[in-house]
């Protein structure tokens, strides 16, 4: 049971509430599902903050992240992530506030943004979800 819990922790946040598959197929090293969940929250918050405008800061972040941070070695690099945020002109205080207000990924509590996405998906009858949840 302990190995299952550890495996789930690598794939999931909030005690198994939100999970993503291991993108590199190596559940013991490299990018883990939990890393993907964290990046999903970051992108969702960025869209909530900047999507109402023209969304260009979101696109700029995603483009820079994909170009520089997608390799396994840099996907979780805070330096790479911070650089992508800086290049995009993101207000890191607003981003942190959004991430904190929606729900902690480390505690077994609901995340408001993820729960909204899940409810919207269920209501609209979407079978396959292209996000990371």
GROMACS .gro file of C-alpha atoms in nm:
model
  133
    1UNK     CA    1   0.000   0.000   0.000
    2UNK     CA    2   0.286   0.240   0.076
    3UNK     CA    3   0.426   0.200  -0.278
    4UNK     CA    4   0.080   0.276  -0.422
    5UNK     CA    5   0.053   0.589  -0.206
    6UNK     CA    6   0.399   0.702  -0.316
    7UNK     CA    7   0.312   0.635  -0.681
    8UNK     CA    8  -0.010   0.833  -0.645
    9UNK     CA    9   0.176   1.122  -0.483
   10UNK     CA   10   0.406   1.140  -0.786
   11UNK     CA   11   0.105   1.156  -1.019
   12UNK     CA   12  -0.141   1.351  -0.807
   13UNK     CA   13  -0.186   1.655  -0.590
   14UNK     CA   14  -0.403   1.712  -0.286
   15UNK     CA   15  -0.400   1.353  -0.166
   16UNK     CA   16  -0.503   1.205  -0.502
   17UNK     CA   17  -0.770   1.461  -0.587
   18UNK     CA   18  -0.612   1.589  -0.915
   19UNK     CA   19  -0.384   1.366  -1.121
   20UNK     CA   20  -0.199   1.359  -1.450
   21UNK     CA   21  -0.028   1.076  -1.630
   22UNK     CA   22   0.348   1.060  -1.622
   23UNK     CA   23   0.435   1.235  -1.951
   24UNK     CA   24   0.775   1.073  -2.003
   25UNK     CA   25   0.660   0.723  -1.907
   26UNK     CA   26   0.919   0.685  -1.631
   27UNK     CA   27   0.735   0.687  -1.301
   28UNK     CA   28   1.058   0.679  -1.099
   29UNK     CA   29   1.240   0.980  -1.246
   30UNK     CA   30   1.199   1.274  -1.479
   31UNK     CA   31   0.875   1.468  -1.512
   32UNK     CA   32   0.601   1.338  -1.283
   33UNK     CA   33   0.225   1.376  -1.310
   34UNK     CA   34   0.230   1.610  -1.010
   35UNK     CA   35   0.465   1.841  -1.204
   36UNK     CA   36   0.209   1.851  -1.485
   37UNK     CA   37  -0.071   1.933  -1.239
   38UNK     CA   38   0.134   2.226  -1.103
   39UNK     CA   39   0.199   2.356  -1.455
   40UNK     CA   40  -0.172   2.321  -1.534
   41UNK     CA   41  -0.262   2.538  -1.236
   42UNK     CA   42  -0.004   2.797  -1.338
   43UNK     CA   43  -0.145   2.814  -1.691
   44UNK     CA   44  -0.504   2.824  -1.571
   45UNK     CA   45  -0.423   3.113  -1.337
   46UNK     CA   46  -0.238   3.298  -1.612
   47UNK     CA   47  -0.541   3.261  -1.838
   48UNK     CA   48  -0.773   3.385  -1.561
   49UNK     CA   49  -0.550   3.690  -1.512
   50UNK     CA   50  -0.464   3.774  -1.874
   51UNK     CA   51  -0.721   3.594  -2.088
   52UNK     CA   52  -0.979   3.871  -2.050
   53UNK     CA   53  -0.742   4.107  -2.230
   54UNK     CA   54  -0.599   3.976  -2.553
   55UNK     CA   55  -0.439   3.675  -2.383
   56UNK     CA   56  -0.097   3.763  -2.523
   57UNK     CA   57   0.086   3.726  -2.190
   58UNK     CA   58  -0.055   3.374  -2.158
   59UNK     CA   59   0.050   3.287  -2.513
   60UNK     CA   60   0.392   3.444  -2.459
   61UNK     CA   61   0.446   3.240  -2.142
   62UNK     CA   62   0.332   2.914  -2.300
   63UNK     CA   63   0.543   2.974  -2.610
   64UNK     CA   64   0.854   3.054  -2.406
   65UNK     CA   65   0.795   2.766  -2.165
   66UNK     CA   66   0.746   2.521  -2.453
   67UNK     CA   67   1.059   2.644  -2.625
   68UNK     CA   68   1.289   2.644  -2.322
   69UNK     CA   69   1.138   2.441  -2.037
   70UNK     CA   70   0.990   2.133  -2.203
   71UNK     CA   71   1.301   1.916  -2.189
   72UNK     CA   72   1.291   1.687  -1.888
   73UNK     CA   73   1.581   1.866  -1.717
   74UNK     CA   74   1.411   2.208  -1.721
   75UNK     CA   75   1.037   2.129  -1.691
   76UNK     CA   76   1.046   2.179  -1.315
   77UNK     CA   77   1.334   2.430  -1.310
   78UNK     CA   78   1.213   2.735  -1.120
   79UNK     CA   79   1.476   2.942  -1.301
   80UNK     CA   80   1.338   2.837  -1.640
   81UNK     CA   81   0.978   2.896  -1.528
   82UNK     CA   82   1.065   3.237  -1.381
   83UNK     CA   83   1.244   3.334  -1.702
   84UNK     CA   84   0.940   3.235  -1.911
   85UNK     CA   85   0.716   3.438  -1.681
   86UNK     CA   86   0.950   3.736  -1.697
   87UNK     CA   87   0.978   3.729  -2.077
   88UNK     CA   88   0.597   3.723  -2.095
   89UNK     CA   89   0.571   4.022  -1.860
   90UNK     CA   90   0.367   3.832  -1.603
   91UNK     CA   91   0.298   3.992  -1.266
   92UNK     CA   92   0.430   3.718  -1.038
   93UNK     CA   93   0.241   3.858  -0.737
   94UNK     CA   94  -0.093   3.820  -0.917
   95UNK     CA   95   0.004   3.470  -1.026
   96UNK     CA   96   0.099   3.366  -0.671
   97UNK     CA   97  -0.224   3.511  -0.534
   98UNK     CA   98  -0.429   3.314  -0.786
   99UNK     CA   99  -0.246   2.990  -0.711
  100UNK     CA  100  -0.288   3.039  -0.336
  101UNK     CA  101  -0.655   3.146  -0.349
  102UNK     CA  102  -0.769   2.855  -0.564
  103UNK     CA  103  -0.646   2.586  -0.327
  104UNK     CA  104  -0.322   2.437  -0.203
  105UNK     CA  105  -0.190   2.151  -0.418
  106UNK     CA  106  -0.007   2.000  -0.122
  107UNK     CA  107  -0.303   1.959   0.114
  108UNK     CA  108  -0.614   1.747   0.071
  109UNK     CA  109  -0.840   2.042  -0.011
  110UNK     CA  110  -1.039   2.124  -0.325
  111UNK     CA  111  -0.892   2.351  -0.591
  112UNK     CA  112  -1.159   2.590  -0.717
  113UNK     CA  113  -1.018   2.625  -1.070
  114UNK     CA  114  -0.976   2.253  -1.125
  115UNK     CA  115  -1.319   2.175  -0.979
  116UNK     CA  116  -1.478   2.433  -1.211
  117UNK     CA  117  -1.305   2.273  -1.511
  118UNK     CA  118  -1.425   1.928  -1.408
  119UNK     CA  119  -1.784   2.047  -1.354
  120UNK     CA  120  -1.784   2.231  -1.689
  121UNK     CA  121  -1.653   1.920  -1.861
  122UNK     CA  122  -1.921   1.701  -1.704
  123UNK     CA  123  -2.203   1.946  -1.783
  124UNK     CA  124  -2.101   1.981  -2.146
  125UNK     CA  125  -2.065   1.607  -2.198
  126UNK     CA  126  -1.697   1.622  -2.293
  127UNK     CA  127  -1.557   1.272  -2.286
  128UNK     CA  128  -1.190   1.350  -2.337
  129UNK     CA  129  -1.035   1.650  -2.164
  130UNK     CA  130  -0.729   1.808  -2.326
  131UNK     CA  131  -0.610   1.966  -2.002
  132UNK     CA  132  -0.388   1.793  -1.752
  133UNK     CA  133  -0.655   1.682  -1.504
   0.00000   0.00000   0.00000
